Coordinates of C-alpha atoms in Angstrom, one line a residue:
X1 CA 0.0 0.0 0.0
X2 CA 1.4 3.4 -1.0
X3 CA 1.6 6.5 1.0
X4 CA 1.7 10.1 -0.2
X5 CA 2.9 12.9 2.1
X6 CA 3.2 16.5 0.9
X7 CA 5.6 17.7 3.5
X8 CA 8.3 16.0 5.6
X9 CA 6.9 14.6 8.8
X10 CA 8.3 16.1 12.0
X11 CA 9.4 14.2 15.0
X12 CA 10.0 10.7 13.5
X13 CA 12.4 8.9 11.3
X14 CA 11.4 7.7 7.8
X15 CA 11.4 3.9 7.6
X16 CA 14.0 2.3 5.3
X17 CA 11.3 0.8 3.1
X18 CA 9.9 4.3 2.3
X19 CA 11.2 6.1 -0.8
X20 CA 11.7 9.8 -0.2
X21 CA 10.8 12.0 -3.3
X22 CA 12.0 15.6 -3.3
X23 CA 10.1 17.9 -5.6
X24 CA 11.4 21.4 -6.3
X25 CA 8.3 23.6 -6.5
X26 CA 8.1 27.3 -7.4
X27 CA 7.3 29.8 -4.7
X28 CA 3.6 29.5 -3.9
X29 CA 1.2 27.1 -5.5
X30 CA 0.8 27.1 -9.2
X31 CA -1.4 25.2 -11.6
X32 CA 1.5 23.3 -12.8
X33 CA 2.5 22.3 -9.3
X34 CA -1.0 21.2 -8.5
X35 CA -1.2 19.1 -11.7
X36 CA 2.3 17.6 -11.0
X37 CA 1.2 16.6 -7.5
X38 CA -1.9 14.9 -8.8
X39 CA 0.1 13.0 -11.4
X40 CA 2.7 12.0 -8.8
X41 CA 0.0 10.8 -6.5
X42 CA -1.6 8.7 -9.2
X43 CA 1.7 7.2 -10.4
X44 CA 2.7 6.3 -6.8
X45 CA -0.6 4.6 -6.1
X46 CA -0.7 2.9 -9.5
X47 CA 2.7 1.2 -8.9
X48 CA 2.1 0.7 -5.2
X49 CA 5.2 2.6 -4.3
X50 CA 5.7 3.4 -0.6
X51 CA 6.8 7.0 -0.9
X52 CA 6.8 10.3 1.0
X53 CA 6.8 13.3 -1.4
X54 CA 8.4 16.4 0.1
X55 CA 8.0 19.8 -1.6
X56 CA 10.7 22.4 -1.5
X57 CA 9.7 26.0 -2.2
X58 CA 13.3 27.3 -2.8
X59 CA 16.8 26.2 -3.5
X60 CA 17.9 26.5 0.1
X61 CA 14.9 24.5 1.3
X62 CA 15.7 21.8 -1.3
X63 CA 19.3 21.6 0.0
X64 CA 18.1 21.3 3.6
X65 CA 15.5 18.6 2.8
X66 CA 18.1 16.7 0.8
X67 CA 20.5 16.7 3.8
X68 CA 17.6 15.5 6.0
X69 CA 16.8 12.7 3.5
X70 CA 20.5 11.7 3.4
X71 CA 20.4 11.2 7.2
X72 CA 17.2 9.3 7.1
X73 CA 16.8 5.5 7.2
X74 CA 15.4 5.5 3.7
X75 CA 17.7 3.7 1.2
X76 CA 16.4 5.5 -1.9
X77 CA 16.1 9.3 -2.3
X78 CA 14.5 10.6 -5.4
X79 CA 15.0 14.0 -7.1
X80 CA 12.1 15.3 -9.1
X81 CA 13.0 18.3 -11.3
X82 CA 15.6 19.5 -13.8
X83 CA 19.3 19.0 -13.8
X84 CA 19.8 21.7 -11.1
X85 CA 17.4 19.9 -8.7
X86 CA 19.0 16.5 -9.3
X87 CA 22.5 18.1 -8.7
X88 CA 21.4 19.5 -5.3
X89 CA 20.0 16.2 -4.1
X90 CA 23.0 14.3 -5.5
X91 CA 25.4 16.6 -3.6
X92 CA 23.8 15.5 -0.3
X93 CA 24.0 11.8 -1.2
X94 CA 27.6 11.9 -2.5
X95 CA 29.8 9.1 -1.1
X96 CA 26.9 7.6 1.0
X97 CA 25.1 4.2 0.6
X98 CA 21.9 6.0 -0.5
X99 CA 20.6 5.4 -4.0
X100 CA 19.5 8.4 -6.1
X101 CA 16.4 8.0 -8.1
X102 CA 15.6 10.5 -10.9
X103 CA 12.2 11.9 -12.0
X104 CA 13.1 14.1 -15.1
X105 CA 10.7 17.0 -14.8
X106 CA 13.0 19.7 -16.2
X107 CA 13.4 21.2 -19.7
X108 CA 16.5 19.4 -21.0
X109 CA 17.0 16.5 -18.5
X110 CA 20.6 15.8 -19.7
X111 CA 21.5 13.5 -16.7
X112 CA 18.3 11.4 -17.1
X113 CA 18.8 11.0 -20.8
X114 CA 22.4 9.9 -20.4
X115 CA 21.3 7.3 -17.8
X116 CA 18.5 6.1 -20.0
X117 CA 15.9 7.0 -17.4
X118 CA 12.4 7.3 -19.1
X119 CA 11.3 10.9 -19.5
X120 CA 7.6 10.1 -19.0
X121 CA 6.6 10.4 -15.4
X122 CA 4.7 7.1 -15.0
X123 CA 7.6 5.1 -16.6
X124 CA 10.1 7.0 -14.4
X125 CA 8.2 6.1 -11.3
X126 CA 8.1 2.5 -12.4
X127 CA 11.9 2.6 -12.8
X128 CA 12.2 3.4 -9.1
X129 CA 10.8 -0.1 -8.5
X130 CA 12.2 -2.2 -11.4
X131 CA 15.5 -0.4 -12.0
X132 CA 18.9 -1.6 -11.0
X133 CA 21.6 0.1 -9.0
X134 CA 24.6 1.6 -10.9
X135 CA 27.5 3.8 -9.8
X136 CA 28.6 6.9 -11.7
X137 CA 31.3 9.5 -11.5
X138 CA 30.8 13.0 -10.1
X139 CA 32.7 16.2 -11.0
X140 CA 33.7 18.9 -8.6
X141 CA 35.0 22.5 -8.9
X142 CA 36.0 24.4 -5.7
X143 CA 33.6 22.3 -3.6
X144 CA 30.6 22.5 -6.0
X145 CA 29.6 19.2 -7.6
X146 CA 28.3 18.7 -11.2
X147 CA 26.8 15.6 -12.7
X148 CA 26.8 16.8 -16.3
X149 CA 29.3 19.7 -16.9
X150 CA 30.7 23.0 -15.9
X151 CA 31.7 25.9 -18.0
X152 CA 33.3 29.4 -18.1
X153 CA 32.8 32.3 -20.5
X154 CA 30.0 32.3 -23.0
X155 CA 27.5 30.0 -21.4
X156 CA 27.5 31.5 -17.8
X157 CA 27.1 34.9 -19.5
X158 CA 24.1 33.7 -21.4
X159 CA 22.5 32.3 -18.3
X160 CA 23.0 35.5 -16.3
X161 CA 21.5 37.6 -19.1
X162 CA 18.6 35.1 -19.6
X163 CA 17.7 35.3 -15.9
X164 CA 17.8 39.1 -16.0
X165 CA 15.4 39.1 -19.0
X166 CA 13.0 36.8 -17.2
X167 CA 13.0 38.6 -13.8
X168 CA 13.1 42.2 -15.1
X169 CA 11.2 42.0 -18.3
X170 CA 9.0 39.0 -17.6
X171 CA 10.0 37.1 -20.8
X172 CA 9.5 33.4 -21.1
X173 CA 12.5 31.0 -20.7
X174 CA 13.1 30.4 -24.4
X175 CA 12.6 34.0 -25.7
X176 CA 14.8 35.2 -22.8
X177 CA 17.4 32.6 -23.8
X178 CA 17.3 33.8 -27.5
X179 CA 17.9 37.4 -26.5
X180 CA 20.6 36.5 -24.1
X181 CA 22.3 34.4 -26.8
X182 CA 22.3 37.2 -29.3
X183 CA 23.7 39.6 -26.7
X184 CA 26.5 37.2 -25.7
X185 CA 27.4 36.6 -29.4
X186 CA 27.5 40.3 -30.0
X187 CA 30.0 41.0 -27.1
X188 CA 31.7 37.6 -27.2
X189 CA 34.3 38.2 -24.4
X190 CA 37.6 36.4 -24.5
X191 CA 38.9 34.5 -21.5
X192 CA 42.7 34.3 -20.8
X193 CA 43.3 31.1 -19.0
X194 CA 46.2 29.1 -17.7
X195 CA 45.4 25.4 -17.7
X196 CA 47.4 22.8 -15.8
X197 CA 46.6 19.1 -16.2
X198 CA 48.4 15.8 -16.7
X199 CA 51.8 17.3 -15.7
X200 CA 51.7 20.0 -18.4
X201 CA 50.6 23.6 -18.8
X202 CA 48.9 25.5 -21.6
X203 CA 47.7 29.1 -22.0
X204 CA 44.4 29.6 -23.8
X205 CA 42.6 32.6 -25.2
X206 CA 39.1 31.4 -25.7
X207 CA 35.4 32.5 -25.5
X208 CA 34.5 29.4 -23.5
X209 CA 35.9 26.5 -21.5
X210 CA 33.7 23.4 -21.1
X211 CA 34.5 20.6 -18.6
X212 CA 32.4 17.5 -18.8
X213 CA 31.9 14.7 -16.3
X214 CA 33.2 12.0 -18.7
X215 CA 33.4 12.4 -22.4
X216 CA 30.7 13.9 -24.6
X217 CA 30.0 12.5 -28.0
X218 CA 30.8 14.7 -31.0
X219 CA 29.1 12.4 -33.6
X220 CA 26.2 13.3 -35.8
X221 CA 22.9 13.4 -34.0
X222 CA 24.7 12.6 -30.7
X223 CA 26.2 15.9 -29.7
X224 CA 25.9 16.5 -26.0
X225 CA 25.3 12.9 -25.1
X226 CA 27.6 10.6 -23.1
X227 CA 28.0 6.9 -23.7
X228 CA 29.2 6.2 -20.1
X229 CA 29.4 8.1 -16.8
X230 CA 31.8 5.8 -15.0
X231 CA 35.2 6.1 -16.9
X232 CA 36.8 8.3 -14.2
X233 CA 37.8 11.3 -16.4
X234 CA 37.0 14.9 -17.0
X235 CA 36.7 15.9 -20.6
X236 CA 37.9 19.4 -21.4
X237 CA 36.9 21.4 -24.5
X238 CA 37.7 25.0 -25.7
X239 CA 38.0 27.0 -28.9
X240 CA 41.4 28.4 -29.4
X241 CA 41.5 32.2 -30.2
X242 CA 37.9 32.3 -31.6
X243 CA 36.2 35.6 -32.0
X244 CA 32.5 36.2 -33.0
X245 CA 33.0 34.6 -36.4
X246 CA 34.9 31.7 -34.9
X247 CA 32.2 31.0 -32.4
X248 CA 29.5 31.2 -35.0
X249 CA 31.4 28.8 -37.3
X250 CA 31.9 26.4 -34.3
X251 CA 28.2 26.6 -33.5
X252 CA 27.4 25.8 -37.2
X253 CA 29.8 22.8 -37.1
X254 CA 28.1 21.5 -34.0
X255 CA 24.8 21.5 -35.8
X256 CA 26.4 19.5 -38.6
X257 CA 28.1 17.1 -36.2
X258 CA 31.6 18.2 -37.2
X259 CA 33.0 20.0 -34.1
X260 CA 35.9 17.5 -33.8
X261 CA 37.1 18.5 -37.2
X262 CA 37.4 22.2 -36.4
X263 CA 41.0 23.3 -36.6
X264 CA 40.7 25.6 -33.5
X265 CA 38.8 23.1 -31.3
X266 CA 40.9 21.7 -28.5
X267 CA 40.0 18.7 -26.3
X268 CA 41.8 16.6 -23.7
X269 CA 40.9 14.4 -20.7
X270 CA 42.2 14.6 -17.1
X271 CA 41.5 13.5 -13.6
X272 CA 42.3 16.9 -12.2
X273 CA 42.5 20.4 -13.8
X274 CA 43.7 23.7 -12.4
X275 CA 42.3 26.8 -14.1
X276 CA 43.8 30.2 -13.4
X277 CA 42.0 33.3 -14.6
X278 CA 43.3 36.9 -14.8
X279 CA 40.5 38.0 -12.5
X280 CA 40.2 37.1 -8.9
X281 CA 36.8 35.6 -9.4
X282 CA 34.8 34.3 -12.4
X283 CA 31.2 33.2 -13.2
X284 CA 31.1 29.4 -13.4
X285 CA 28.1 27.2 -14.4
X286 CA 27.6 23.8 -12.8
X287 CA 24.7 21.8 -14.4
X288 CA 23.2 25.1 -15.5
X289 CA 23.4 27.0 -12.2
X290 CA 25.8 30.0 -12.2
X291 CA 28.0 30.8 -9.2
X292 CA 30.8 33.3 -8.7
X293 CA 34.0 31.3 -7.7
X294 CA 37.5 32.4 -6.7
X295 CA 40.4 31.7 -9.0
X296 CA 42.2 29.3 -9.3
X297 CA 39.5 26.8 -10.1
X298 CA 40.4 23.2 -9.1
X299 CA 38.4 20.6 -11.0
X300 CA 38.4 17.0 -9.9
X301 CA 36.6 13.8 -10.8
X302 CA 35.2 11.5 -8.1
X303 CA 35.1 8.0 -9.6
X304 CA 32.0 5.9 -8.9
X305 CA 31.0 8.2 -6.1
X306 CA 27.2 8.2 -6.6
X307 CA 24.7 5.3 -6.6
X308 CA 21.8 5.8 -9.0
X309 CA 18.8 3.8 -10.2
X310 CA 18.9 3.1 -13.9
X311 CA 16.6 0.9 -16.1
X312 CA 17.3 -2.8 -15.7
X313 CA 18.2 -3.1 -19.4
X314 CA 20.4 0.0 -19.5
X315 CA 24.1 -0.3 -20.2
X316 CA 24.9 3.4 -20.3
X317 CA 26.6 3.6 -16.9
X318 CA 27.3 0.1 -15.8

């Protein structure tokens, strides 16, 4: 028999047989939140999943609930939301014996796609029961973890501008992103970086630096996907000395699946990477969330540090 609780119970521990589901809601009740709650309740009951569903109204509350869930007796803690939400819950479970379940409720859902987790809610809930446990690597930069990737330069600038468009002008997510992209391409700032990895050093002038948790595919129709998440390596990508025209050309090549053939496109792998910037601090994105971090940036890979539930027939991260 399933249970459905909309807020964390006070004064008692959660039984180990109960699955804790953390949902990242917007501030205040919205129609979408109400519909999602109903769909969650129906899916939980349909699959007879013993679950307590906790709603977080902010990022700080989500982090607090994730820490509480990590200290509970429950073996499985589920993150329901986009990649940023899954990142926050995973950070609390890192290195523990807890299993992370994923309900992909965001826009892009990169982590779920690379794990092979179904994007449809009912199938994702069923995976919490029928899935198998796998272990994956986790990236870290200056104490902040990332499951997908981290970047400097162009992308964090786009995200900052997008959020300003949404909050100040009330634009939707995608129109705001389009305006932010045009603005960033017009300015196209250049980073001057010193990169140290694998016992060597290189100096780069580039509009962006991209660090992936494991290698990203550059093949046709597979750009942005990862075959495995357990190979124990950071993948580093940047465009050498590219201005506006170079970035535009690189973007066009990415659409055609020919990024790897670009003469100014550099890539290498490492277990640890030190990035020195000319400024004392720099905007850094981790799984789409932008934070100001002090230089130098120390990137590390934590091999097989996170337990996750994947479909029983999945081979993407085993």
